[in-house]
Tab-separated table of C-alpha atoms in Angstrom:
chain	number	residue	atom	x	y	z
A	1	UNK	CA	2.033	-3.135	19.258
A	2	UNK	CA	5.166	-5.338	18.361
A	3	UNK	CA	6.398	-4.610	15.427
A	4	UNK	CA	9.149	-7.107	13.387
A	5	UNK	CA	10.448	-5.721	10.377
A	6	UNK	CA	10.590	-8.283	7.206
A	7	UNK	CA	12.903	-7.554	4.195
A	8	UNK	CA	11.425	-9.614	0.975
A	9	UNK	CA	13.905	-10.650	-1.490
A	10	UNK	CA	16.457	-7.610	-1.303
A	11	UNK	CA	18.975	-10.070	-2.950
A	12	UNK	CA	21.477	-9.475	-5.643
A	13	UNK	CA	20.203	-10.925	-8.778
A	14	UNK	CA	16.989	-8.448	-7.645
A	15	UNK	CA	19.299	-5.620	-7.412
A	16	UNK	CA	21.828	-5.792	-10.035
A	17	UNK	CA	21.367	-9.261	-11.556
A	18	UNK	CA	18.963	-11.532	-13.348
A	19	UNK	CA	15.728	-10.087	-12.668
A	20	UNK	CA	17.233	-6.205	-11.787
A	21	UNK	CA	15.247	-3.384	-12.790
A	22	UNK	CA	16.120	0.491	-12.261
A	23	UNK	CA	14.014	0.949	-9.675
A	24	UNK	CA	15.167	-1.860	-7.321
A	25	UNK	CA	18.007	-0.305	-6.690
A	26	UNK	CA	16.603	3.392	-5.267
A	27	UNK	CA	15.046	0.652	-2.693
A	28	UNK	CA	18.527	-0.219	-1.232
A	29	UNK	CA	18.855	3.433	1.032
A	30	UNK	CA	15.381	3.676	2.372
A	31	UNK	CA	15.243	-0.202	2.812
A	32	UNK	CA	18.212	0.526	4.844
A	33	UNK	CA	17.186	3.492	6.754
A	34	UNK	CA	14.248	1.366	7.439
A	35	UNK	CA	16.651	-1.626	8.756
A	36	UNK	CA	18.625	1.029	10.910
A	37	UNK	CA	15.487	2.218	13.004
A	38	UNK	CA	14.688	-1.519	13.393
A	39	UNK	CA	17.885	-2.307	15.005
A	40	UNK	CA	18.194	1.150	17.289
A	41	UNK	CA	14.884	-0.042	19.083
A	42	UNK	CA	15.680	-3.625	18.917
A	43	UNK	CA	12.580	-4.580	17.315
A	44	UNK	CA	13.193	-7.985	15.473
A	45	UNK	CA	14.466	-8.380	11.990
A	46	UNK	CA	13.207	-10.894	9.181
A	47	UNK	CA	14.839	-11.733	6.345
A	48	UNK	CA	12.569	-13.635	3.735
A	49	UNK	CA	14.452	-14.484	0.667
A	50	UNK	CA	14.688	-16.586	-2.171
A	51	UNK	CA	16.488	-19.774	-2.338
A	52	UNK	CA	15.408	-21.708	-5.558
A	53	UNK	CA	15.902	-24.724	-6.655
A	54	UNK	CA	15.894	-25.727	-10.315
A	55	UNK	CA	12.797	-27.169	-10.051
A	56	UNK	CA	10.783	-24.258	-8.235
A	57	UNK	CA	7.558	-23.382	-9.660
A	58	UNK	CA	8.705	-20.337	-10.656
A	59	UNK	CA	11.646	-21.242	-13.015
A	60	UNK	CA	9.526	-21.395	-15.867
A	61	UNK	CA	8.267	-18.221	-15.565
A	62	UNK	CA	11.429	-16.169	-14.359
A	63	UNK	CA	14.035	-18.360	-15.641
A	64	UNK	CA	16.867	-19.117	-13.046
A	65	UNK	CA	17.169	-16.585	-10.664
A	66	UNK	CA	18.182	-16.517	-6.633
A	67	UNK	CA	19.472	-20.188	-7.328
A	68	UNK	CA	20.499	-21.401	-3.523
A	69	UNK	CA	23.896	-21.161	-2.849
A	70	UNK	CA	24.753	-18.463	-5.779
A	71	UNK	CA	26.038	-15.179	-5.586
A	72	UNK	CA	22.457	-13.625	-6.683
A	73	UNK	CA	21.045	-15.169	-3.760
A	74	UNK	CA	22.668	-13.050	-1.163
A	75	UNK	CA	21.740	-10.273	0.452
A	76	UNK	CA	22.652	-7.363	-0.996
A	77	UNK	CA	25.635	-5.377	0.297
A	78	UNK	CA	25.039	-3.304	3.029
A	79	UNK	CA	21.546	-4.662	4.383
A	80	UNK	CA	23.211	-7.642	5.117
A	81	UNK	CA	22.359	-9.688	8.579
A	82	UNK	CA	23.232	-9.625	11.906
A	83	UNK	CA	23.511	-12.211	14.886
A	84	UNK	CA	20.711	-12.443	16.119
A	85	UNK	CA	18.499	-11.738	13.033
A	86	UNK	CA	16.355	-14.213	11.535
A	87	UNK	CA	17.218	-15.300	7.940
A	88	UNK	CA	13.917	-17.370	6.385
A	89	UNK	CA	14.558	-19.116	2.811
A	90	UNK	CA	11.405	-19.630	0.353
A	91	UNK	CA	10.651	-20.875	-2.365
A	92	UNK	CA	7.491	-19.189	-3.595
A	93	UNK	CA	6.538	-15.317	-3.788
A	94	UNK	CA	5.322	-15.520	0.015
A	95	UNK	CA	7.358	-15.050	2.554
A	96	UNK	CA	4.930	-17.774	4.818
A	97	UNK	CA	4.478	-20.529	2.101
A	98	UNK	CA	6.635	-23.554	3.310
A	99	UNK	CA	8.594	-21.475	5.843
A	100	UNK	CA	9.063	-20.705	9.369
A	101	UNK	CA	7.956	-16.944	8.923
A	102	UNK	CA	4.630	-17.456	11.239
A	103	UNK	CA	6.240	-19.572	13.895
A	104	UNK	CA	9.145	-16.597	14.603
A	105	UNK	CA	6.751	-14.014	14.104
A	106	UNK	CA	4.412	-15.463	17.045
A	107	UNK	CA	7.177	-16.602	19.061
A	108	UNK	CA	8.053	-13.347	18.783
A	109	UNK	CA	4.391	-11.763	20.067
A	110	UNK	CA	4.832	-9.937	16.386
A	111	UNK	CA	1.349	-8.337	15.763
A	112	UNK	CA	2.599	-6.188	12.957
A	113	UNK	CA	4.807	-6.366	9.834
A	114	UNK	CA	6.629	-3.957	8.414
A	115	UNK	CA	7.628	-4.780	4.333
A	116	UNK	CA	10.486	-3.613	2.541
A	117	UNK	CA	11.622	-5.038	-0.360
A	118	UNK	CA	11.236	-6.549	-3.965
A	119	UNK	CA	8.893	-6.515	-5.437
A	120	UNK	CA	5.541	-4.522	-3.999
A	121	UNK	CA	3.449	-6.374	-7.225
A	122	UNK	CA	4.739	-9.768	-6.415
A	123	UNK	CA	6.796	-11.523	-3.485
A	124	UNK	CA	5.923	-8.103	-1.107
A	125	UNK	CA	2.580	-8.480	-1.953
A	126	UNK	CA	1.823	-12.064	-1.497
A	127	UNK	CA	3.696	-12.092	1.820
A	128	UNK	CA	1.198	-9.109	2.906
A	129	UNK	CA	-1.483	-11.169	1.904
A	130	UNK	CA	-0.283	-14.108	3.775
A	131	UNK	CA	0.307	-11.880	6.996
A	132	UNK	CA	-3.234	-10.350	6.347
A	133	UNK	CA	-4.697	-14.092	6.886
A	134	UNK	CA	-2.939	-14.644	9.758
A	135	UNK	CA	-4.332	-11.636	11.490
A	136	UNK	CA	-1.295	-9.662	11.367
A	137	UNK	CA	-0.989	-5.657	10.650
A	138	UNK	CA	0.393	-4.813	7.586
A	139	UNK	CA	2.645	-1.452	6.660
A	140	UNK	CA	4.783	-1.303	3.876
A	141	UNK	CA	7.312	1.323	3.151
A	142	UNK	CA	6.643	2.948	0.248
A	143	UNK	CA	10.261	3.865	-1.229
A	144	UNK	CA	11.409	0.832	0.416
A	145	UNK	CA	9.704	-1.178	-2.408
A	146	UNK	CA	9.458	-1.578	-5.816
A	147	UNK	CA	6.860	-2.559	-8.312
A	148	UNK	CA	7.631	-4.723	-11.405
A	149	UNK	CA	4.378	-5.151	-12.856
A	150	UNK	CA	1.248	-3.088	-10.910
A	151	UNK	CA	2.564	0.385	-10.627
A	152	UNK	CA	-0.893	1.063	-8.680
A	153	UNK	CA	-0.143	-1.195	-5.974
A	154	UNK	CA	-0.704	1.259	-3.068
A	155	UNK	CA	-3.765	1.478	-3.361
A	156	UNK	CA	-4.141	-2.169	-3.756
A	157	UNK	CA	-2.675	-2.497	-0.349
A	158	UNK	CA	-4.533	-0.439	1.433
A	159	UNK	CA	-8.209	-1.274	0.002
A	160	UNK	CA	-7.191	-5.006	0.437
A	161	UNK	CA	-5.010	-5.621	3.026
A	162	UNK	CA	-5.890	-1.946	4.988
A	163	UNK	CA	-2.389	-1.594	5.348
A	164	UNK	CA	-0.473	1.582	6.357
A	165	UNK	CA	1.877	2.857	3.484
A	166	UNK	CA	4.484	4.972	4.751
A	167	UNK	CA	7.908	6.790	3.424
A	168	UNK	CA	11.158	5.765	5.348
A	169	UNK	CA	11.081	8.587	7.271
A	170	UNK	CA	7.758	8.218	8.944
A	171	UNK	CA	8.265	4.791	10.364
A	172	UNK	CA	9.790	5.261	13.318
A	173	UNK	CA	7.520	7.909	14.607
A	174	UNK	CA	4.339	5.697	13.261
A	175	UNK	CA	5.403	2.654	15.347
A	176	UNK	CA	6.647	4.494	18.295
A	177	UNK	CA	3.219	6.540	18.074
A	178	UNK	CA	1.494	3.433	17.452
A	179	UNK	CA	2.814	1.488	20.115
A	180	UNK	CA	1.878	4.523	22.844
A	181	UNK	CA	-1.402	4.400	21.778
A	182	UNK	CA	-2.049	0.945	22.393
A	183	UNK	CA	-0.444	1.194	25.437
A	184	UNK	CA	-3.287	3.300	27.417
């Protein structure tokens, strides 16, 4: 197993601007918990976030929000990137519409994802769905996300996608376990 970690949208104007709601923000310590076991193994980092344009599909529906080159679309403080860690802009909920995000991951030998970020119902969940197609393996950390819309998106994941859904403090030990098993 090789593993790649991909935070979705953990950008200001999710967090504490346009489109912030109360949960987003309990997502910022386990997201970054998440982030920290990432970078102790050296397993590759992906960051997938918005970068709209005024005349993005989504304006109408969300009003202005991530607008390239603003404030809300930076990474939040304190999951910011690294050298060395990949930083993907979209346009659309999925990660893997219009972008590079499948090209890294391969180039990469990536065979599984690992989702944090905002939110599960919407840009997390139609960048699993993308990842699904492309024959990736799909976990997503549980208090590492939150849900705007579908509260019940768990078990949407799992009957859909059959992805793992894990707490922040189980990943390591998953992918470490996972990656032992596979190599037998």
């Amino acid at each position: 197993m090789r593993p790649a970690l991909i935070i979705v949208d953990m950008l200001n104007d999710f967090i504490d601007g346009a489109l912030a709601t109360p949960e987003a923000k309990s997502t910022v310590s386990p997201a970054r918990r998440v982030l920290e076991v990432f970078r102790s193994n050296g397993w590759p980092v992906v960051y997938v976030n918005d970068a709209h344009y005024p005349t993005d599909i989504e304006m109408p529906l969300w009003g202005p929000h991530a607008m390239k080159g603003t404030r809300g679309a930076e990474v939040y403080s304190g999951l910011a990137p690294r050298q060395g860690e990949y930083v993907i802009e979209k346009h659309t909920y999925s990660g893997f519409y219009g972008t590079a995000l499948d090209h890294v991951l391969r180039s990469l030998g990536v065979d599984t994802v690992v989702l944090v970020g905002l939110d599960a119902d919407i840009c997390v969940r139609h960048t699993a769905a993308d990842a699904f197609f492309r024959g990736y393996k799909v976990v997503v950390v549980r208090d590492a996300v939150a849900a705007r819309i579908d509260k019940d998106w768990e078990t949407y994941y799992k009957k859909v996608y059959g992805a793992a859904v894990l707490d922040s403090d189980e990943v390591e030990s998953y992918l470490k376990a996972s990656q032992s098993s596979t190599a037998r």
